[in-house]
Short mmCIF file of C-alpha atoms in Angstrom, two decimals:
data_model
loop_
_atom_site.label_atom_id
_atom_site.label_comp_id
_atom_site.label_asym_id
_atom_site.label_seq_id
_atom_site.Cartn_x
_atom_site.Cartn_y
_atom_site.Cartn_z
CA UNK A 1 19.45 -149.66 173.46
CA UNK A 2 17.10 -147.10 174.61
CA UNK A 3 18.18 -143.55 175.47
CA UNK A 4 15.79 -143.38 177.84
CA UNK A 5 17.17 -146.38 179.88
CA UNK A 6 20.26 -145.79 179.57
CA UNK A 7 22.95 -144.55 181.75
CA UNK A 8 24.87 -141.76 180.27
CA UNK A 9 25.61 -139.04 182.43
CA UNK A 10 25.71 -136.08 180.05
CA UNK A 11 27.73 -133.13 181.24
CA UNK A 12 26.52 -129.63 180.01
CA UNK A 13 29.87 -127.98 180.76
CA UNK A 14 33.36 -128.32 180.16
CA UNK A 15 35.43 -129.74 183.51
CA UNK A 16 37.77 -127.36 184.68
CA UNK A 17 40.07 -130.32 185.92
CA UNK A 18 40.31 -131.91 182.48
CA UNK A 19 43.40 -129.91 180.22
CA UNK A 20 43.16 -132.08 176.83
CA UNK A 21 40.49 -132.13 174.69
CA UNK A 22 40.44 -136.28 175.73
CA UNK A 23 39.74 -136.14 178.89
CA UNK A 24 37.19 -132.83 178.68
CA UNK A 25 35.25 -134.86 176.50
CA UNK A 26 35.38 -138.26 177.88
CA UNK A 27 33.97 -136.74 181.05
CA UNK A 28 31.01 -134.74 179.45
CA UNK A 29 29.82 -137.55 177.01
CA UNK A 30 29.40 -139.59 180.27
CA UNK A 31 32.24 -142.27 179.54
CA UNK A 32 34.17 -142.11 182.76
CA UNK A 33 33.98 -141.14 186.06
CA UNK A 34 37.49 -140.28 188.28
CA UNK A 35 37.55 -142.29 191.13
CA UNK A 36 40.58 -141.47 192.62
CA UNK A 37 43.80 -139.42 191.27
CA UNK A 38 44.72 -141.18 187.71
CA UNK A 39 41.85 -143.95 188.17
CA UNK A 40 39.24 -144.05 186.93
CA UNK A 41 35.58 -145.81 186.30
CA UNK A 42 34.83 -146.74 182.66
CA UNK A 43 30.84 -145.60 182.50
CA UNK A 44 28.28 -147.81 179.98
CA UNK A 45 29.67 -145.89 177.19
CA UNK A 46 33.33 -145.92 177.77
CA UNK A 47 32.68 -149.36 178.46
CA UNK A 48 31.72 -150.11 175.05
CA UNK A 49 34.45 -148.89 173.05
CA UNK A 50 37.08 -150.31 176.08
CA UNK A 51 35.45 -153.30 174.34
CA UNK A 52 35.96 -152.94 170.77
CA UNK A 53 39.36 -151.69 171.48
CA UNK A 54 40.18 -154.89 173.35
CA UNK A 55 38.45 -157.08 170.15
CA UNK A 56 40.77 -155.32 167.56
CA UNK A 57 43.54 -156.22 169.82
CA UNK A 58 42.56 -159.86 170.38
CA UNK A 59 42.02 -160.32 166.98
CA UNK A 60 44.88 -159.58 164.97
CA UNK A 61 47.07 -160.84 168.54
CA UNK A 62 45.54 -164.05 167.29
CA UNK A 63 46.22 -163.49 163.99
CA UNK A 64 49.84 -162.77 164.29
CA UNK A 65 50.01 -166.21 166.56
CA UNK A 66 49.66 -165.09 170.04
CA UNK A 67 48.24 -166.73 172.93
CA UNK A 68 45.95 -165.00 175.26
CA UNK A 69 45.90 -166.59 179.25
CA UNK A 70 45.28 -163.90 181.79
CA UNK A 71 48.28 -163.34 184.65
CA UNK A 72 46.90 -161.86 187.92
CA UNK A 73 47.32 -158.10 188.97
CA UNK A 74 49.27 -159.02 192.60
CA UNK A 75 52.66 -160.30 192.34
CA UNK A 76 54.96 -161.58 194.62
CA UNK A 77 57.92 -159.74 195.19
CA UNK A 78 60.40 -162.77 195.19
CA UNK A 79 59.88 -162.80 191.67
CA UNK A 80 61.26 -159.43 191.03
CA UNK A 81 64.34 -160.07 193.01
CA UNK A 82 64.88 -162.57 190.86
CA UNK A 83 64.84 -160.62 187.93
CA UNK A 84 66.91 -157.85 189.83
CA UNK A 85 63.87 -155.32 189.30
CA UNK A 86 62.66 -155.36 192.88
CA UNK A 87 64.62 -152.75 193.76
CA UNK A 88 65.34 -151.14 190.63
CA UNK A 89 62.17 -150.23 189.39
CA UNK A 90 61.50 -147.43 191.83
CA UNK A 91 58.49 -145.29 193.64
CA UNK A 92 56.22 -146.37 189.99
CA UNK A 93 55.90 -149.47 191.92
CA UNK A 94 53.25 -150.22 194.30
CA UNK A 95 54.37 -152.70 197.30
CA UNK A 96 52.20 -153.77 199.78
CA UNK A 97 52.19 -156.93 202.29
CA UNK A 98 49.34 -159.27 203.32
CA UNK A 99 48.56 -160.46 206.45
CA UNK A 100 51.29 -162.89 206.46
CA UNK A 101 53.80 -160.29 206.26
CA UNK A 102 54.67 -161.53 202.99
CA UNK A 103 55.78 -159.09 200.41
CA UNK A 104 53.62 -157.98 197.09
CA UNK A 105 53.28 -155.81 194.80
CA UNK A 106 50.42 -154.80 192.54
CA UNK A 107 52.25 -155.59 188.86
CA UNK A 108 53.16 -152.48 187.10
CA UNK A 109 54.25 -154.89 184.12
CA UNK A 110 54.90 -158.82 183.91
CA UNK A 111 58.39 -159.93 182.76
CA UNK A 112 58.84 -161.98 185.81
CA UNK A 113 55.79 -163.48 186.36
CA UNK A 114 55.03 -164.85 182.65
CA UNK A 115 58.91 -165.99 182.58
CA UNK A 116 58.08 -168.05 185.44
CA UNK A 117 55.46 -169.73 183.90
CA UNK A 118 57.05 -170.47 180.78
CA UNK A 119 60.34 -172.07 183.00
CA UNK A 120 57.82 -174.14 184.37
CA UNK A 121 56.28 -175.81 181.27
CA UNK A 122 58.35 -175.64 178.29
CA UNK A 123 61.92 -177.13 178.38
CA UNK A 124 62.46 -177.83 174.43
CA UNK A 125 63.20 -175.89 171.48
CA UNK A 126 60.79 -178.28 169.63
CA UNK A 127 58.04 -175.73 171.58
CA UNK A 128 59.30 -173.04 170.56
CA UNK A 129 58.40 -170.03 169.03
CA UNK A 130 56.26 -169.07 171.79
CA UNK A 131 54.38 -165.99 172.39
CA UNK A 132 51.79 -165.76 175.25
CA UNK A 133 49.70 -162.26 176.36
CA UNK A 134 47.01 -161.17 178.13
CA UNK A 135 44.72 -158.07 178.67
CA UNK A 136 45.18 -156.91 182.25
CA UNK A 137 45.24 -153.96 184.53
CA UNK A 138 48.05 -152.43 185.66
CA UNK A 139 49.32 -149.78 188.24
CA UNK A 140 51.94 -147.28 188.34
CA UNK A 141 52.20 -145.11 190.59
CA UNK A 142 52.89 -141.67 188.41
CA UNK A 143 54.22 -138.87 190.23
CA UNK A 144 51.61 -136.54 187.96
CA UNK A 145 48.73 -138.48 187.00
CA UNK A 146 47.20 -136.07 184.45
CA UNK A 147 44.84 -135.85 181.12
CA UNK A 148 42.54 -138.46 182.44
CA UNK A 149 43.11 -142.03 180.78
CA UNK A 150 45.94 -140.70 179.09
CA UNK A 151 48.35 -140.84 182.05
CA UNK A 152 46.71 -142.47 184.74
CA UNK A 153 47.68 -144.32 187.48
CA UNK A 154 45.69 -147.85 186.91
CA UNK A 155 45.07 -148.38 183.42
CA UNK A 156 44.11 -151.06 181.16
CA UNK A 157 47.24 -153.31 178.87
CA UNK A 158 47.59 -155.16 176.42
CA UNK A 159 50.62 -157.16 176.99
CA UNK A 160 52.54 -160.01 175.26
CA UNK A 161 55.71 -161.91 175.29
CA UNK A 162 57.70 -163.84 172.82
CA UNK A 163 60.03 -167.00 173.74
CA UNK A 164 62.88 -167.71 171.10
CA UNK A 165 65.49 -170.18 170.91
CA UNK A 166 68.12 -167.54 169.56
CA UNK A 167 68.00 -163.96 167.88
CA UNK A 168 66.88 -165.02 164.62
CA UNK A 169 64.02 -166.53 166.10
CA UNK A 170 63.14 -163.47 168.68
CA UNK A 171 63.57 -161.27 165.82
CA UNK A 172 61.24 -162.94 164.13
CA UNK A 173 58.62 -162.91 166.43
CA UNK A 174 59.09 -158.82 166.94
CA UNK A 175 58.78 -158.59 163.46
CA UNK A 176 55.47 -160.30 163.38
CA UNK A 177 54.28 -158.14 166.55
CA UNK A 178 55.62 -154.92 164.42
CA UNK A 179 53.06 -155.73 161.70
CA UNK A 180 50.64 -156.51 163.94
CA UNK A 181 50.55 -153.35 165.57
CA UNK A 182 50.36 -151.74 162.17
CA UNK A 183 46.95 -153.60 161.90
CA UNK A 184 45.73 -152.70 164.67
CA UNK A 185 46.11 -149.25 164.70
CA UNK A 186 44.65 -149.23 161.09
CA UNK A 187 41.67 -150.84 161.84
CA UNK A 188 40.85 -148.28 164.87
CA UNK A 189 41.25 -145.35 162.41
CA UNK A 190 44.84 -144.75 162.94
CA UNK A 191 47.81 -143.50 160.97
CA UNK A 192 50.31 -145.23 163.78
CA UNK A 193 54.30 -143.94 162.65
CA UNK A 194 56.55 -146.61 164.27
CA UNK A 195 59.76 -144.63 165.64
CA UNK A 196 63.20 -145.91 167.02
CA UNK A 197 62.25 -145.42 171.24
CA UNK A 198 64.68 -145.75 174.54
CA UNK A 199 63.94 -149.15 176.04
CA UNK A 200 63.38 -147.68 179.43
CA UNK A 201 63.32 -149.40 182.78
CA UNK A 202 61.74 -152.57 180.45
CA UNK A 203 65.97 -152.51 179.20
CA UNK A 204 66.68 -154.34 176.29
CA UNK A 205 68.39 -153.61 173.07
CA UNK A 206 65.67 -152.46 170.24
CA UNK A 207 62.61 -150.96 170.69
CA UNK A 208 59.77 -148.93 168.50
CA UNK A 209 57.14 -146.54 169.89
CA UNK A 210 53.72 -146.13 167.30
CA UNK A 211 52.96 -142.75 167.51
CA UNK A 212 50.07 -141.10 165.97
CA UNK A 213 50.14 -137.87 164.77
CA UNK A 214 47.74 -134.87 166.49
CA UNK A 215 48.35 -131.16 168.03
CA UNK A 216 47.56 -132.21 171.47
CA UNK A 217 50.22 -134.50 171.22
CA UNK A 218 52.45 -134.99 174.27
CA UNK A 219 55.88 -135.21 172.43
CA UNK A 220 57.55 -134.01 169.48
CA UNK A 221 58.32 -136.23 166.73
CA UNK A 222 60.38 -135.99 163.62
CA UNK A 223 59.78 -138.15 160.52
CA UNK A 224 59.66 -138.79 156.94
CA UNK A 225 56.75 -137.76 154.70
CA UNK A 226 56.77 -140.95 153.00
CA UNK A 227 55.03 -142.34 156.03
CA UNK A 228 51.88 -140.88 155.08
CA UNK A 229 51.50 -142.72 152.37
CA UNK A 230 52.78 -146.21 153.06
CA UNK A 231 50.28 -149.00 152.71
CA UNK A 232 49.09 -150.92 155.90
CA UNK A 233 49.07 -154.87 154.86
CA UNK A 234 45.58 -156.04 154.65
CA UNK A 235 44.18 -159.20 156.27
CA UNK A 236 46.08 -161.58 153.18
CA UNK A 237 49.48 -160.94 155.09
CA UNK A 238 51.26 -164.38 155.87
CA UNK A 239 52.75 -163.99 159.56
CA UNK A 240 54.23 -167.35 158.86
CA UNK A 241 56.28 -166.55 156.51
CA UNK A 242 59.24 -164.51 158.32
CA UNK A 243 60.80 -163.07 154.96
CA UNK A 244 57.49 -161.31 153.70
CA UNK A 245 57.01 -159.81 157.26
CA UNK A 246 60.67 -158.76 157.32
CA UNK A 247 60.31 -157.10 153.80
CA UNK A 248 57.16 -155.25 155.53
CA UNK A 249 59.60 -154.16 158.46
CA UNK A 250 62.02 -153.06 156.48
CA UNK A 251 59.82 -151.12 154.40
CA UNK A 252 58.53 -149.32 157.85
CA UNK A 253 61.76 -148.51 158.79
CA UNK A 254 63.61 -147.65 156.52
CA UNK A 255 62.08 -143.69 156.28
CA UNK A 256 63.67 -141.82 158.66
CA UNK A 257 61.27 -141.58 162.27
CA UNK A 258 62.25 -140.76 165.74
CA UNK A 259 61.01 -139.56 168.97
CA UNK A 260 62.47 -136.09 170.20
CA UNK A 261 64.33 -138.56 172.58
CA UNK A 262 66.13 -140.59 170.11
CA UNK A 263 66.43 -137.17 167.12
CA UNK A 264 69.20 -137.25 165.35
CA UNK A 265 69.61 -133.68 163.94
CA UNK A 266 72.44 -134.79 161.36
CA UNK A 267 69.90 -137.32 159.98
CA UNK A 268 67.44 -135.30 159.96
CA UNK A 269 69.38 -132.19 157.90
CA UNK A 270 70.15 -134.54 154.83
CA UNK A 271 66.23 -135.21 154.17
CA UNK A 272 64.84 -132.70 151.74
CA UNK A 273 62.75 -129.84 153.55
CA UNK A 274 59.71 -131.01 151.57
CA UNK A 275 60.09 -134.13 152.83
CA UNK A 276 60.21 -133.44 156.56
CA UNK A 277 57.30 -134.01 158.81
CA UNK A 278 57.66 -132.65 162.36
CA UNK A 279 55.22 -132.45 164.37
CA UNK A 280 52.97 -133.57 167.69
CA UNK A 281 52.39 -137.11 168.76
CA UNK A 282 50.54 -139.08 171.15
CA UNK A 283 52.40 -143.02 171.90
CA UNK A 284 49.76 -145.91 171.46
CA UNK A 285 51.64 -148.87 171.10
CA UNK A 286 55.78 -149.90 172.57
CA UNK A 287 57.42 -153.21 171.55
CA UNK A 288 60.49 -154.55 172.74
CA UNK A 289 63.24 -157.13 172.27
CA UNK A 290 65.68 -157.30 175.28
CA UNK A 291 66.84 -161.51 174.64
CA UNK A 292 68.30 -162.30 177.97
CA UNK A 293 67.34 -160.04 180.42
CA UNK A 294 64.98 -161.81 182.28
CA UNK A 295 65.45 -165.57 181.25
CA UNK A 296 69.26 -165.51 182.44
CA UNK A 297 68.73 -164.44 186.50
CA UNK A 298 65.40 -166.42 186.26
CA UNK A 299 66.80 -169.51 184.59
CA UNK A 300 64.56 -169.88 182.10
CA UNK A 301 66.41 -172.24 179.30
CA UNK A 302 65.20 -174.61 176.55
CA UNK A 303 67.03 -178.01 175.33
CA UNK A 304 68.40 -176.84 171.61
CA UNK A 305 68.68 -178.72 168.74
CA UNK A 306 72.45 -179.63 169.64
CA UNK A 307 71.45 -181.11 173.27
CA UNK A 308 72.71 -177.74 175.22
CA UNK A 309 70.57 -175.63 176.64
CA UNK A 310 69.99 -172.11 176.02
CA UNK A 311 68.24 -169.25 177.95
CA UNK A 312 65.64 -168.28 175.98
CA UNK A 313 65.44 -165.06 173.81
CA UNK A 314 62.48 -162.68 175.06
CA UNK A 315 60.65 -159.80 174.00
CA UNK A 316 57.48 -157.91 175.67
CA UNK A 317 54.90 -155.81 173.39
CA UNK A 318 52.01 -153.35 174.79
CA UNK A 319 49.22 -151.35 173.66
CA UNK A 320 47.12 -149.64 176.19
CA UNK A 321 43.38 -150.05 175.52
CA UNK A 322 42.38 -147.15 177.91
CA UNK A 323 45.19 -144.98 176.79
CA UNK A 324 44.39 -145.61 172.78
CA UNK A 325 40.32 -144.32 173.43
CA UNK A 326 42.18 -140.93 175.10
CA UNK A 327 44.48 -141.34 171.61
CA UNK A 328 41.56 -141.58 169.24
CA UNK A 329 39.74 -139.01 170.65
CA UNK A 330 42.82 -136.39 170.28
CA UNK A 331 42.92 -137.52 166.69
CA UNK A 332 39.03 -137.46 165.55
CA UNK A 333 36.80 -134.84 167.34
CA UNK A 334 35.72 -131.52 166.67
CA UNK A 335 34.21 -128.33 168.25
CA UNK A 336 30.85 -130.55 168.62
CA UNK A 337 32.14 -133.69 170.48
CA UNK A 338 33.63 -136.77 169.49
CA UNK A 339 33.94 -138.12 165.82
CA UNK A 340 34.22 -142.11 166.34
CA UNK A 341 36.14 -144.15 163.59
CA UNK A 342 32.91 -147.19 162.87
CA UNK A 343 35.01 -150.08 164.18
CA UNK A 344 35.05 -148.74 167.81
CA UNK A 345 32.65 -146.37 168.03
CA UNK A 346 29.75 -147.59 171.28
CA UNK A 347 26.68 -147.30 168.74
CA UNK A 348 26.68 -147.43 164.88
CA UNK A 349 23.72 -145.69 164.80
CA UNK A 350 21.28 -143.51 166.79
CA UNK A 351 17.79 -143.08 165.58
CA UNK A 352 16.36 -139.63 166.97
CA UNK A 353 12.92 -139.52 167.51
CA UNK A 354 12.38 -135.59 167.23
CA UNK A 355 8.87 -136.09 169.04
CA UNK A 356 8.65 -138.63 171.17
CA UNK A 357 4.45 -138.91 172.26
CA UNK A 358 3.64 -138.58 168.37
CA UNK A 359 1.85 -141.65 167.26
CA UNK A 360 3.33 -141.93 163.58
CA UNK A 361 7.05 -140.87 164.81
CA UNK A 362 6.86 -143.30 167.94
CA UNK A 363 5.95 -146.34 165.39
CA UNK A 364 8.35 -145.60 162.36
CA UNK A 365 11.24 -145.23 165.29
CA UNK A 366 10.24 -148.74 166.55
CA UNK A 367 10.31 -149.87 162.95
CA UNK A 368 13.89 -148.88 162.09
CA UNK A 369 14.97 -149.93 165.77
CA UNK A 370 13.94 -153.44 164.97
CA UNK A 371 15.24 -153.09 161.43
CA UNK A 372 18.44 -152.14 162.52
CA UNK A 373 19.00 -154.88 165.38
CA UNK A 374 17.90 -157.13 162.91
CA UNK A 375 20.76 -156.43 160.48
CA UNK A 376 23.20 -156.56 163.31
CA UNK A 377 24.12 -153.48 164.28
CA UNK A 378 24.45 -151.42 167.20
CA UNK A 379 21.68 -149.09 167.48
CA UNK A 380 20.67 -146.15 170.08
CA UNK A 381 17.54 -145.15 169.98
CA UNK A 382 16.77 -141.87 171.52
CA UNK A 383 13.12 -142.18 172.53
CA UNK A 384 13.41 -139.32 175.24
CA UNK A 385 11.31 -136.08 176.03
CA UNK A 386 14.33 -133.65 175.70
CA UNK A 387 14.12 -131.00 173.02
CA UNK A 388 15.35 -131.26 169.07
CA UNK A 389 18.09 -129.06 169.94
CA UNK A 390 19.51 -131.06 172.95
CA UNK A 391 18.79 -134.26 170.82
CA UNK A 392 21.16 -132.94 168.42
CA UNK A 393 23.76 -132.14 170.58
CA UNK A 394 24.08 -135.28 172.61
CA UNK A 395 24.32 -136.95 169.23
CA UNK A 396 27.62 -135.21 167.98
CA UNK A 397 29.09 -135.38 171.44
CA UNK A 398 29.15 -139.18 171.81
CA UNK A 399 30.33 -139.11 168.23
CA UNK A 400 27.53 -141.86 167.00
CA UNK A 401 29.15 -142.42 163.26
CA UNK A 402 25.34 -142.37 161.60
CA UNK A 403 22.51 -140.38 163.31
CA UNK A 404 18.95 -141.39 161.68
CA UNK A 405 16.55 -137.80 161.99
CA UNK A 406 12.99 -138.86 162.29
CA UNK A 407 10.72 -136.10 162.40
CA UNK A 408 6.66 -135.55 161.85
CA UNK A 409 7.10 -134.27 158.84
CA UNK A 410 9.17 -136.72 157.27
CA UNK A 411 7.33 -139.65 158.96
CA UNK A 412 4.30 -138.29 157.09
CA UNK A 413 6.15 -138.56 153.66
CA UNK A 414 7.75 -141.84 154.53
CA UNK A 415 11.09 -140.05 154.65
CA UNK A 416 14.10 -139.66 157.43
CA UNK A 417 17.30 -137.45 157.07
CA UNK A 418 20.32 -139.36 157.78
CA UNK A 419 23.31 -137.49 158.74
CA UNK A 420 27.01 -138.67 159.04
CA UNK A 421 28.49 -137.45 162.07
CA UNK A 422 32.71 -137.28 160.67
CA UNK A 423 31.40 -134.79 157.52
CA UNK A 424 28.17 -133.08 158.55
CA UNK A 425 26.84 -134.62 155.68
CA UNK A 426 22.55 -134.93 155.20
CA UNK A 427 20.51 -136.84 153.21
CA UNK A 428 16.90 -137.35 153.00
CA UNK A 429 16.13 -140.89 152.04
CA UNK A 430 12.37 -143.15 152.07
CA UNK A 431 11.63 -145.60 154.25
CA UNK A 432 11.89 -148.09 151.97
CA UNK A 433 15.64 -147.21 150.46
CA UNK A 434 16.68 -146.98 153.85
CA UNK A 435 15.27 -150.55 154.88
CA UNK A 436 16.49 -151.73 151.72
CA UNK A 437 19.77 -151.01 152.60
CA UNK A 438 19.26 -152.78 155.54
CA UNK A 439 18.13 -156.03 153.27
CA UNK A 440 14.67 -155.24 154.96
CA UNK A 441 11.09 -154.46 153.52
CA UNK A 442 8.89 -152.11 154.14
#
């Protein structure tokens, strides 16, 4: 992608509306635009990691067996009084009628309306264990939307939802969706902490809340240092075998880890000083098992193996793409802009033509352009007018993981410096070891 085609809305100055480091610079690298009190407009570069985000997710969803369909953002209301949440769920929820007088509402979550598909379908144990999700926006109507995507009012979520035949089987399937999340934090750059969490208006009976650790984070959290340290499993892990991923669970939770919510000081006080973390945190990820809540008022029962039926055994698990780009910033920027982890950062690379108009620079810019398309990356090529300094600048803001320096000096030696944007590090390299690397040729 050119710079110079490109739309990315550089801001010069920090937004006095924005209060978290997030949302300040989400707005001046030209990733979102507020449309509206908590809603907002992902820009071309938001866009791109919104995407990446979303792949991790799909991928190790799929992984750990889930099924992605796609549930529509209007609901009708009859399903809710079903469920008894109609009512329940308060001012959050959104309710609005069409013109037939009939009663919506714009889904805030989907218990109800995934349960009703699955009544509708499966009505054996023999298709069971089931777990279905989707990627889908969502609206809540916060009293204080606030820190841009972090708390907004119409956001983008992950959210699945396991069928079971019994508890065994549903805490089975929250096990796998536990590991999962590990994953997927991982691979984003994240050290995620899973911690014992209220169930909220979702109800239920056990929960988890990954929180990553930064200062800007919105809670307090108490944990073990042994957290720090504990390995993340690595693409070999079996999700169908229950007993290895309950062996993983068990070593995740056995450390002590809570939310300020759910502290228990006398816990805490017999855990060695030295061993105590306690500090900020920022929520990415919620999973929940709640077995009959839903499938009981909504009738939604299986044939078991003994010929009786059974109302199934549920559980619901989000992430929140746009919320998790707010989280990664928080946990990877400094005083320059962003620092991107490689998996979801919108460019791999930017190549910055120091004088654009100079024959020599102009062609060995094209060159590695080409070279790196060609090895399948994502490239950004800044092929614009504006100054070295400015160049520079709009390079560490958008947090591009490898910036490629081509100057006239260096293009007259066959050299570039290549910079990497998380250390500051610089290195001058040739042409050819750089296309080499590559697997290109001069």
């Amino acid at each position: 992608m050119r710079l110079s085609r490109y739309f990315l809305p550089i801001l010069k100055e920090n937004p006095r509306e924005a209060e978290i480091v997030s949302h300040r610079l989400m707005l001046r690298a030209g990733m979102i635009r507020q449309q509206g009190q908590g809603s907002f407009t992902m820009l071309p570069l938001g866009k791109r990691v919104l995407d990446k985000v979303c792949r991790i997710i799909r991928e190790e969803q799929d992984r750990a067996g889930a099924l992605e369909i796609l549930m529509p953002t209007i609901q009708s209301a009859e399903l809710w009084r079903e469920s008894g949440r109609y009512d329940a769920y308060g001012k959050e929820m959104l309710r609005i009628k069409d013109r037939q007088e009939r009663e919506l509402l714009y889904g805030p979550t989907n218990e109800e309306m995934v349960t009703e598909i699955f009544r509708s379908y499966v009505k054996s144990y023999k298709d069971l264990p089931l777990n279905l999700y989707h990627i889908q926006w969502k609206f809540r109507d916060e009293v204080r939307p606030r820190f841009g995507v972090m708390r907004g009012r119409e956001f983008l979520m992950k959210d699945a939802y396991s069928f079971d035949l019994n508890y065994e089987g549903a805490k089975a399937a929250y096990y796998r969706m536990f590991v999962s999340y590990l994953r997927t934090f991982t691979r984003m750059g994240l050290k995620a902490i899973p911690m014992r969490a209220d169930t909220g208006p979702i109800g239920g009976d056990l929960s988890h809340e990954f929180i990553i650790l930064a200062e800007t984070g919105e809670s307090q959290v108490f944990c073990h240092k042994d957290f720090l340290e504990l390995a993340v499993p690595g693409e070999d892990v079996d999700f169908g075998n229950d007993g290895e991923i309950a062996d993983i669970v068990t070593r995740w939770t056995t450390p002590y880890a809570a939310t300020d919510e759910m502290h228990d000081e006398a816990a805490w006080d017999t855990i060695p000083e030295g061993d105590r973390l306690s500090a900020r945190g920022i929520e990415v990820g919620h999973i929940f098992h709640f077995g009959e809540k839903y499938s009981k008022p909504m009738n939604a029962k299986v044939q078991g193996p003994d010929g009786k039926e059974h109302f199934v055994s549920m559980g619901s698990y989000g992430i929140g793409p746009t919320r998790l780009i707010a989280a990664i910033i928080e946990a990877s920027h400094d005083e320059n802009g962003i620092i991107w982890p490689e998996s979801v950062a919108p460019f791999d690379v930017v190549i910055i033509n120091m004088k654009a108009g100079d024959a020599e620079c102009d062609r060995l810019c094209e060159q590695l352009y080409s070279a790196h398309q060609a090895a399948g990356l994502d490239v950004l090529y800044d092929d614009t007018e504006q100054r070295a300094g400015g160049k520079f600048a709009t390079a560490d803001l958008i947090g591009i993981p490898w910036q490629v320096i081509v100057g006239p000096r260096g293009a007259a030696a066959g050299e570039v410096e290549v910079k990497r944007r998380s250390t500051g590090e610089r290195d001058v390299k040739s042409i050819e070891t750089l296309l080499a690397s590559l697997g290109q040729k001069a």
